[in-house]
Short mmCIF file of C-alpha atoms and ligand atoms in Angstrom, two decimals:
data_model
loop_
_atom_site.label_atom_id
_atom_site.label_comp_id
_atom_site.label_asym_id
_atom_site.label_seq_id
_atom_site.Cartn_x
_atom_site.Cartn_y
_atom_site.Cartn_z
CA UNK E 26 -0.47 20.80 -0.60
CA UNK E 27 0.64 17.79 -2.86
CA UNK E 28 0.98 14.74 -2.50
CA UNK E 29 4.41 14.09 -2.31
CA UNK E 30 5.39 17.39 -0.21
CA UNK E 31 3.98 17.66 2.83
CA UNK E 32 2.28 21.98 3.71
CA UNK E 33 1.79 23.08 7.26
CA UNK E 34 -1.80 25.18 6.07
CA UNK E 35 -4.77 24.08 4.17
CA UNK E 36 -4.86 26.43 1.00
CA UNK E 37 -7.33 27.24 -1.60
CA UNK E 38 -7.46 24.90 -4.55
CA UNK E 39 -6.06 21.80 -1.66
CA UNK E 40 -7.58 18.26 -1.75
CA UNK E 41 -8.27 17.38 2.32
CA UNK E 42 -9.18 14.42 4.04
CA UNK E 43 -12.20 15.06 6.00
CA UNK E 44 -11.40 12.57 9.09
CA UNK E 45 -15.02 11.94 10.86
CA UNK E 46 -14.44 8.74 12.66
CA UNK E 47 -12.20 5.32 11.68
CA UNK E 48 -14.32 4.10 9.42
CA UNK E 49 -15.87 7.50 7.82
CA UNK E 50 -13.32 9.74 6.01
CA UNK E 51 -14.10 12.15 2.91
CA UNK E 52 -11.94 14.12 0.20
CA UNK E 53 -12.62 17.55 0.15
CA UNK E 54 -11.69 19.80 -2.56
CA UNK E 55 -11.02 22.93 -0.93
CA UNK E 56 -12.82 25.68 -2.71
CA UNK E 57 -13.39 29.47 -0.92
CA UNK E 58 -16.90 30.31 -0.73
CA UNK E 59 -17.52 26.35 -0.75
CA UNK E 60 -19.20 24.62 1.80
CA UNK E 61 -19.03 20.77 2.62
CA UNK E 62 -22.28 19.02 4.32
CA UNK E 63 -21.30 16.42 7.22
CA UNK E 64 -23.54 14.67 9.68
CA UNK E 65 -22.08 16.78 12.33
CA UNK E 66 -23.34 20.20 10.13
CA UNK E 67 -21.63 22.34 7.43
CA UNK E 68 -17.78 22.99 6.84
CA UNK E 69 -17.42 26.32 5.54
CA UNK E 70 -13.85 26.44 3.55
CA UNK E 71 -13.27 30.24 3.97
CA UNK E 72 -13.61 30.07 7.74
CA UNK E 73 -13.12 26.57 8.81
CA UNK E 74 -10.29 25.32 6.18
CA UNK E 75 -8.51 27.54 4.63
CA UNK E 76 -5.31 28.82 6.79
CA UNK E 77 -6.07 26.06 9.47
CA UNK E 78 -3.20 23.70 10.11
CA UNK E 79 -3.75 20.15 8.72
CA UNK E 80 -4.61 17.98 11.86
CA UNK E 81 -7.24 20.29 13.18
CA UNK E 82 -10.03 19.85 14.98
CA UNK E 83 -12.73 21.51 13.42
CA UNK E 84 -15.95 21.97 14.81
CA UNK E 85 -18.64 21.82 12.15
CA UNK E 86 -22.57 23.98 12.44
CA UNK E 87 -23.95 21.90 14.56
CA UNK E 88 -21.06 21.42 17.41
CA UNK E 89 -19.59 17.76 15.98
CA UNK E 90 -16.04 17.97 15.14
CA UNK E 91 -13.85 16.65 12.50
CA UNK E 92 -10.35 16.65 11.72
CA UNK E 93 -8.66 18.02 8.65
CA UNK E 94 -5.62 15.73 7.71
CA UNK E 95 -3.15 16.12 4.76
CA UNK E 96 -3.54 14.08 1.77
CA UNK E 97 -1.15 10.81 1.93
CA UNK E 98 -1.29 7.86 -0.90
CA UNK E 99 -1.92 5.46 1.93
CA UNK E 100 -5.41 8.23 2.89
CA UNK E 101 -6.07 8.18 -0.61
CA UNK E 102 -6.27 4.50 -1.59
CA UNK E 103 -9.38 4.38 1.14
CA UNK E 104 -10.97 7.24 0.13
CA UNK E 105 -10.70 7.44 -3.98
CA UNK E 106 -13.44 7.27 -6.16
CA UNK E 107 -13.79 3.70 -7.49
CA UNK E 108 -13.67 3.28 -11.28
CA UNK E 109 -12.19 -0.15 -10.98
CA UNK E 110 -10.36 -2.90 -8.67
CA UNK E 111 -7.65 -1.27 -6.54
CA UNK E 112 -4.68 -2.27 -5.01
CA UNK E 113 -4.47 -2.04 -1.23
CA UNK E 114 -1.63 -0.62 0.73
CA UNK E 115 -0.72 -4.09 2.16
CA UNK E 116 0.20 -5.47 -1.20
CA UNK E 117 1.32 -1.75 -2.53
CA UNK E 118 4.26 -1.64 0.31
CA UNK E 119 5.41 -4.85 -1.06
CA UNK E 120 5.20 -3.94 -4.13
CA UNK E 121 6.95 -0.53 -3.45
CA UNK E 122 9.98 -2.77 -1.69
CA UNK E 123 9.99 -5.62 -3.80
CA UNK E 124 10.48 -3.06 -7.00
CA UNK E 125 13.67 -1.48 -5.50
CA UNK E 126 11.51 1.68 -5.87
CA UNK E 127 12.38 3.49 -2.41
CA UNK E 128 15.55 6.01 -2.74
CA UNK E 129 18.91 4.24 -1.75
CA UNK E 130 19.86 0.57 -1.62
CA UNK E 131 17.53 -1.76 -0.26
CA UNK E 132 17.91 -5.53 -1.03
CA UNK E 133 15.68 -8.13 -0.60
CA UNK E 134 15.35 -11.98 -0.60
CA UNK E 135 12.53 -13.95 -1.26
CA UNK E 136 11.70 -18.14 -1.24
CA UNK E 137 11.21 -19.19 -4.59
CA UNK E 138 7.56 -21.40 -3.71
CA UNK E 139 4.20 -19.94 -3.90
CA UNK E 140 3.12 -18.60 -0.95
CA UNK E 141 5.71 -18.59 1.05
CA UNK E 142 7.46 -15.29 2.02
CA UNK E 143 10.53 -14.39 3.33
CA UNK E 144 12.13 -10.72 2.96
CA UNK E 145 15.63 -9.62 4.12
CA UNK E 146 15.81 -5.90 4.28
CA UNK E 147 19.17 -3.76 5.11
CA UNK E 148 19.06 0.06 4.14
CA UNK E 149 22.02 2.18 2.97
CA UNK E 150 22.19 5.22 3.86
CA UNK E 151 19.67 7.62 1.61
CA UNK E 152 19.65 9.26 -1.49
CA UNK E 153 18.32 10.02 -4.35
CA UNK E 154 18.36 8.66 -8.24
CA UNK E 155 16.73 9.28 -10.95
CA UNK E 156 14.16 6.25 -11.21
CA UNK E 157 11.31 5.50 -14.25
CA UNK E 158 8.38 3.46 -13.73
CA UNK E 159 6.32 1.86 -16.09
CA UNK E 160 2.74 0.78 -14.73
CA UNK E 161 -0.46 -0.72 -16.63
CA UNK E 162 -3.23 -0.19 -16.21
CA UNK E 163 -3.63 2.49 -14.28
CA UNK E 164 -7.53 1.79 -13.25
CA UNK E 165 -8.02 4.40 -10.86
CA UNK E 166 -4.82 5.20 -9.66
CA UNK E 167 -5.04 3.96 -6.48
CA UNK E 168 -0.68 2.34 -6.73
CA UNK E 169 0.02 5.24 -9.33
CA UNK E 170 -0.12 7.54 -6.06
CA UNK E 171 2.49 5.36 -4.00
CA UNK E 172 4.86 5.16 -6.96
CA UNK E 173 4.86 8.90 -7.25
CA UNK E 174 5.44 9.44 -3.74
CA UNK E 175 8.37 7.15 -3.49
CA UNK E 176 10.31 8.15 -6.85
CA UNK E 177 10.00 11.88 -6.23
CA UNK E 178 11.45 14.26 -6.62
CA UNK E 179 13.65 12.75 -9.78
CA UNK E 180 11.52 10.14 -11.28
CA UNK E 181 9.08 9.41 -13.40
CA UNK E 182 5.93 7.33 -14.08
CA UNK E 183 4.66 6.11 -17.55
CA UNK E 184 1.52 4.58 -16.86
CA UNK E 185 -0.89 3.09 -19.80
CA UNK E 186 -4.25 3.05 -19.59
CA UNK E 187 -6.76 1.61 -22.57
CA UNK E 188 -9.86 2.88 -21.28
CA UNK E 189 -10.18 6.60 -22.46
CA UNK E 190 -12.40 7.73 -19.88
CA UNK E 191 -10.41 6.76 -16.80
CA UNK E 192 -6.71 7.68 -18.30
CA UNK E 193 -8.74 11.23 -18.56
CA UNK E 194 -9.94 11.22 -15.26
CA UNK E 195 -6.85 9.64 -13.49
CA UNK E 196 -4.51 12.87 -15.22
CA UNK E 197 -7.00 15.40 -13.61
CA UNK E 198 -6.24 13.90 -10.24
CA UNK E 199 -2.64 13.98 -10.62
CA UNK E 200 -3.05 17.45 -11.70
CA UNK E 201 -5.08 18.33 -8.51
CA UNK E 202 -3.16 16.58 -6.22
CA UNK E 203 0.16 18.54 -8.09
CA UNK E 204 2.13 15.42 -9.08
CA UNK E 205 1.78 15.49 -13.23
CA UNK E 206 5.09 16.69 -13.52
CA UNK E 207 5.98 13.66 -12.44
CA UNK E 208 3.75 11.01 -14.40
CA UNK E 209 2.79 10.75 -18.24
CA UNK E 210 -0.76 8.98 -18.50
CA UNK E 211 -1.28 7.47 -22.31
CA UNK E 212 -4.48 5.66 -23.44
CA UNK E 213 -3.05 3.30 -25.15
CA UNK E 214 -3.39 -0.87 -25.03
CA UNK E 215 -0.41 -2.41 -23.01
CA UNK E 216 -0.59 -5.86 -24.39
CA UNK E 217 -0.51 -3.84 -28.81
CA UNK E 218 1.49 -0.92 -28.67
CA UNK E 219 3.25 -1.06 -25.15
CA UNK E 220 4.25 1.79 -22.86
CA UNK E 221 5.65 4.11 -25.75
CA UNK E 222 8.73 4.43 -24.10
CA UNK E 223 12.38 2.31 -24.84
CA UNK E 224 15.16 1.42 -22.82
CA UNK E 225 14.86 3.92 -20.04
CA UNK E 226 12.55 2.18 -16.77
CA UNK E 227 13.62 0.61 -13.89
CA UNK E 228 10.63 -0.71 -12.89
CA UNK E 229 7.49 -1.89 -14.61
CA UNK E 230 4.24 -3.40 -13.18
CA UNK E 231 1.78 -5.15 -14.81
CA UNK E 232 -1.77 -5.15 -13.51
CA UNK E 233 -4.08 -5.93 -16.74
CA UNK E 234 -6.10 -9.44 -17.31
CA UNK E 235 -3.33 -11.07 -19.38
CA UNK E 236 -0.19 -9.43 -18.48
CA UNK E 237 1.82 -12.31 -20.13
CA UNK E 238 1.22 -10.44 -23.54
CA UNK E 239 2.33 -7.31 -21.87
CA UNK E 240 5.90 -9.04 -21.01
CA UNK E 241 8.01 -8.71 -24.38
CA UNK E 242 6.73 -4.55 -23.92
CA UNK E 243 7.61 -4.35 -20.72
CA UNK E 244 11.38 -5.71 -21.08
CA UNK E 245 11.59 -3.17 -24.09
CA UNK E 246 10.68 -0.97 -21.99
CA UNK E 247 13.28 -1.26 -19.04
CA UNK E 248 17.12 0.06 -19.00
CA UNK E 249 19.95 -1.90 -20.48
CA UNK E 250 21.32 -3.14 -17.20
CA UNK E 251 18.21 -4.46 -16.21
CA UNK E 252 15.29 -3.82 -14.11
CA UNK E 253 12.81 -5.53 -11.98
CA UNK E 254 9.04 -6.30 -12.90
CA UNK E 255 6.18 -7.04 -10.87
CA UNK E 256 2.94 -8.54 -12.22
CA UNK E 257 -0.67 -8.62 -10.20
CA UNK E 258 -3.41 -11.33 -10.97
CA UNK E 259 -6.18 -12.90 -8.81
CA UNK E 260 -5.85 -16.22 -10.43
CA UNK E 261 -3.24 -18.63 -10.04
CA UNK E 262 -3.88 -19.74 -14.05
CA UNK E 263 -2.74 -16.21 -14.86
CA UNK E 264 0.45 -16.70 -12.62
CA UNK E 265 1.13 -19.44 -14.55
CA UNK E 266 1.42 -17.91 -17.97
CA UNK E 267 3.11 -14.75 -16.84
CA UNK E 268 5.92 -17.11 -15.56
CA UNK E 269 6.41 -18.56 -18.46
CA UNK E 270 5.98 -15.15 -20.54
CA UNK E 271 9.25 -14.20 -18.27
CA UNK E 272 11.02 -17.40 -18.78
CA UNK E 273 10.19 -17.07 -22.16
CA UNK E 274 11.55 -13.73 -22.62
CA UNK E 275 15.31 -14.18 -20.40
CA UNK E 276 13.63 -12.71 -16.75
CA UNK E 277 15.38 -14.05 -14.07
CA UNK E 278 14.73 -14.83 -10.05
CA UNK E 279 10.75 -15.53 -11.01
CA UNK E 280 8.59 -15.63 -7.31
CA UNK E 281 5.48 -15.48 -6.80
CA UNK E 282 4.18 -14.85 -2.99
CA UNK E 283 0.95 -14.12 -1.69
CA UNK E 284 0.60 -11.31 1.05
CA UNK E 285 -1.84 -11.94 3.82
CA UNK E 286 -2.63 -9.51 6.59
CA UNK E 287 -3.19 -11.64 9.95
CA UNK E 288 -4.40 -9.13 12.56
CA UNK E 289 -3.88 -10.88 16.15
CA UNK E 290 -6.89 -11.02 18.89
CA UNK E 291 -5.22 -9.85 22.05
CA UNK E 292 -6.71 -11.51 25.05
CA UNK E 293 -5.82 -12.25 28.86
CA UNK E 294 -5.33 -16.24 29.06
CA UNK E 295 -4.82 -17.90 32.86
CA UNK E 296 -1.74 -20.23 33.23
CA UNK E 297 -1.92 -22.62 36.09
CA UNK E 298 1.38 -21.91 38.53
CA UNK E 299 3.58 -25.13 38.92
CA UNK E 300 3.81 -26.87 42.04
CA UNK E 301 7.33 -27.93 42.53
CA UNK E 302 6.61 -28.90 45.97
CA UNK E 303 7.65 -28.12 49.44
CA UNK E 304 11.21 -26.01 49.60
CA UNK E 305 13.83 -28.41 50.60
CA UNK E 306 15.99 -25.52 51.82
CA UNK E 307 13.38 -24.39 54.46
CA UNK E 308 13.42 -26.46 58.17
CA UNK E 309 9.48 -26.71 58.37
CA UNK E 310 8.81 -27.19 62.19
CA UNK E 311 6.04 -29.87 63.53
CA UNK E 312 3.99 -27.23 64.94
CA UNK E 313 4.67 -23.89 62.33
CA UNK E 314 1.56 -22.61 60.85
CA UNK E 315 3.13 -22.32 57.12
CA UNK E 316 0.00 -22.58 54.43
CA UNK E 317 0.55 -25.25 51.92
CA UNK E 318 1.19 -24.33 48.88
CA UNK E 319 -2.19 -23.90 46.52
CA UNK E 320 -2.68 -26.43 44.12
CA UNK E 321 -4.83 -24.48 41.69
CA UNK E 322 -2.87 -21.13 41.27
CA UNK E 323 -2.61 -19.36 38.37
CA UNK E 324 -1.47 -15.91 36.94
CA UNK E 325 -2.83 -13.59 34.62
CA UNK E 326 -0.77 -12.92 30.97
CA UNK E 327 -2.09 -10.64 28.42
CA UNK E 328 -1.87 -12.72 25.10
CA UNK E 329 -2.36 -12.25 20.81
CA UNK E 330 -3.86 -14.99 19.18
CA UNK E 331 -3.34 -15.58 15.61
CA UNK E 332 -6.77 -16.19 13.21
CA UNK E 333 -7.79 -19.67 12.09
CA UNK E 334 -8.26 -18.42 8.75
CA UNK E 335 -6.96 -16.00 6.74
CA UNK E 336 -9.69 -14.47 4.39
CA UNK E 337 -9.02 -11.47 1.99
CA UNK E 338 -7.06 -13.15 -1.15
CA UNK E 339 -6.44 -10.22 -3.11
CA UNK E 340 -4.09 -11.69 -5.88
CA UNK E 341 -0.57 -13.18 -6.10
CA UNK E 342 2.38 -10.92 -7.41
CA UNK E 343 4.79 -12.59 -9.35
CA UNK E 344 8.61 -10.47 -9.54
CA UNK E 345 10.85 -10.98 -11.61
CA UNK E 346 14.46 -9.52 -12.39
CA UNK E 347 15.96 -8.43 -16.56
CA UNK E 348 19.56 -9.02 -16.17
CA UNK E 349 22.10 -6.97 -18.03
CA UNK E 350 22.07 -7.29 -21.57
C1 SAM T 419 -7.62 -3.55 -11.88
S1 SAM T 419 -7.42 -2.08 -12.74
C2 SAM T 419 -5.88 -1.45 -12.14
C3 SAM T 419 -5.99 -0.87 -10.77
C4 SAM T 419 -4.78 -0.09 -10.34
N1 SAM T 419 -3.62 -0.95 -10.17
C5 SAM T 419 -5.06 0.67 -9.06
O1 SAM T 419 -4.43 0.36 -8.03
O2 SAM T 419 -5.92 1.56 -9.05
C6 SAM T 419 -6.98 -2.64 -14.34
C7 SAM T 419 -7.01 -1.55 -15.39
O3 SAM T 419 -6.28 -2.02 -16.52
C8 SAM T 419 -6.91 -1.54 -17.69
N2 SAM T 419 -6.44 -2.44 -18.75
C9 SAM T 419 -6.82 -3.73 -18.98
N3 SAM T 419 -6.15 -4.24 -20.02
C10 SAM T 419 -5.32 -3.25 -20.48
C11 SAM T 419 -4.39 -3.16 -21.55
N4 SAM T 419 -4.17 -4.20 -22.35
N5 SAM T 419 -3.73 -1.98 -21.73
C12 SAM T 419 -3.96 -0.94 -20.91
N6 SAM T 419 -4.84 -0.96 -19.89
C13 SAM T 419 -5.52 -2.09 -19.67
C14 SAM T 419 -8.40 -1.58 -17.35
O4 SAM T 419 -9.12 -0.66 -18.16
C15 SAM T 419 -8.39 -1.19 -15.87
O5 SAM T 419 -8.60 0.19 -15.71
#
């Protein structure tokens, strides 16, 4: 198992997702001789995980069932241990686009107003460079995951992290979930010393309290030819300075957009039937029994209806492009 390769069999030493209903899931470190306690009984990893196919249904000590499903990012950013604020995969996939991060050519378009959003996409056929990614801070590593899936095999992740506890404990998840060859973790402050690396990412993203005085770092920090850069804040007074910290510094194509998921209620709605009348073409005779037409007929159509209000702000990202220098 790791996270960016997918294994048919759960092994020993594998992180699983213990699936127990849509809203109840659980990480498992699989461990033989281990057991796991569930409200449907005990999994025992010896007999009921290792060597079983991911997607099983396994039936638990007191006759419940589970399913065992392979790690993913997306499984991951619902299930992780919280040290901080996360990013969720609604703003991560745009994030992933938006950042040119997915192997072969994909181009995108975007309004320049606030809130607004408009994406072209067209794909190229695939394959595979060698992309660098610089990310702070790396709280608990919930977009670290998604970046690491989607520049694998070939690339790389610098991610900075001041706190010194959670850059430790975000490197021994990488290292259990078998993607630290592809990610260097430093404890360092984003905004001082920068991401200790010059002139070689494609991609940075800034998700720290004042990213504006992480912007002369991260430009430092990104390829000759240029780059794009993505910065995440909840408040639109940070927006403001990180635009101006990319102005500032020669960024280019500056948007901020705000992604909002709108799930639609699907209902059945009745729509009356028009009466257009008697049909001119047909001779009605004086004494034919034909039934007028109803005046109050209607038809069944099955519906979605957009919410009223869209709740769940997360934050805005702001993207901006380095051009060639
Ligand atoms: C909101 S969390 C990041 C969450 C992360 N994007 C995720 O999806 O899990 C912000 C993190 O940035 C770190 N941080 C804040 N300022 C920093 C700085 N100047 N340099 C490095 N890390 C910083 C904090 O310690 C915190 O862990």
């Amino acid at each position: 198992m790791s996270f960016v390769e997918y294994s048919d069999c759960i092994q020993d030493g594998d992180v699983a997702i213990v699936y127990l209903g849509h809203e109840s899931m659980t990480p498992v470190k699989v461990k033989r001789g281990a057991q796991t306690q569930t409200r449907y009984g005990v999994i025992r990893h010896s007999t009921d995980l290792i060597g079983q196919r991911y997607g099983s249904k396994v039936t638990c000590s007191k006759g419940g069932w589970v399913y065992v499903l392979h790690p993913t990012p997306e499984l991951w950013t619902v299930n992780l241990p919280h040290r901080t604020q996360i990013l969720y995969t609604t703003d991560i996939a745009t994030i992933t686009m938006m950042l040119e991060l997915k192997p072969g050519s994909v181009v995108c378009e975007s309004e320049p107003q606030l809130l607004k959003l408009h994406i072209i996409v067209s794909v190229s056929p695939v394959f595979i460079l060698p992309v660098c990614v610089c990310v702070s801070g790396t709280g608990s590593g919930s977009l670290s995951h998604a970046i690491l899936r989607t520049i694998a095999p070939t690339g790389h992740l610098h991610t900075v992290e001041f706190h010194q506890q959670r850059s430790e404990k975000v490197l021994e998840e990488f290292k259990e979930h078998r993607v630290d060859h592809l990610v260097t973790v430093r404890n360092q402050d984003a905004c001082k010393d920068g991401f200790g690396v010059t002139g070689v990412a494609d991609a940075v993203f800034l998700d720290i309290p004042s990213p504006w005085e992480a912007v002369k770092h991260a430009k430092a920090a990104m390829k000759k030819h240029g780059g794009r850069v993505c910065s995440f804040s909840p408040c639109i007074e940070q927006v403001q300075k990180t635009c101006e910290a990319f102005s500032d510094q020669g960024f280019e194509e500056i948007n901020s957009i705000e992604v909002l998921l709108r799930v639609h209620d699907v209902r059945t709605v009745y729509l009356p039937l028009p009466d257009f009348g008697p049909d001119p073409s047909v001779q009605i005779q004086p004494d034919s029994t034909i039934t007028p037409p109803q005046n109050h007929a209607s038809i069944a159509v099955k519906t979605t209806i957009p919410p009223r209000d869209v709740q769940g702000h997360t934050g805005y990202l702001t993207f901006a492009t380095k051009p060639r220098t």
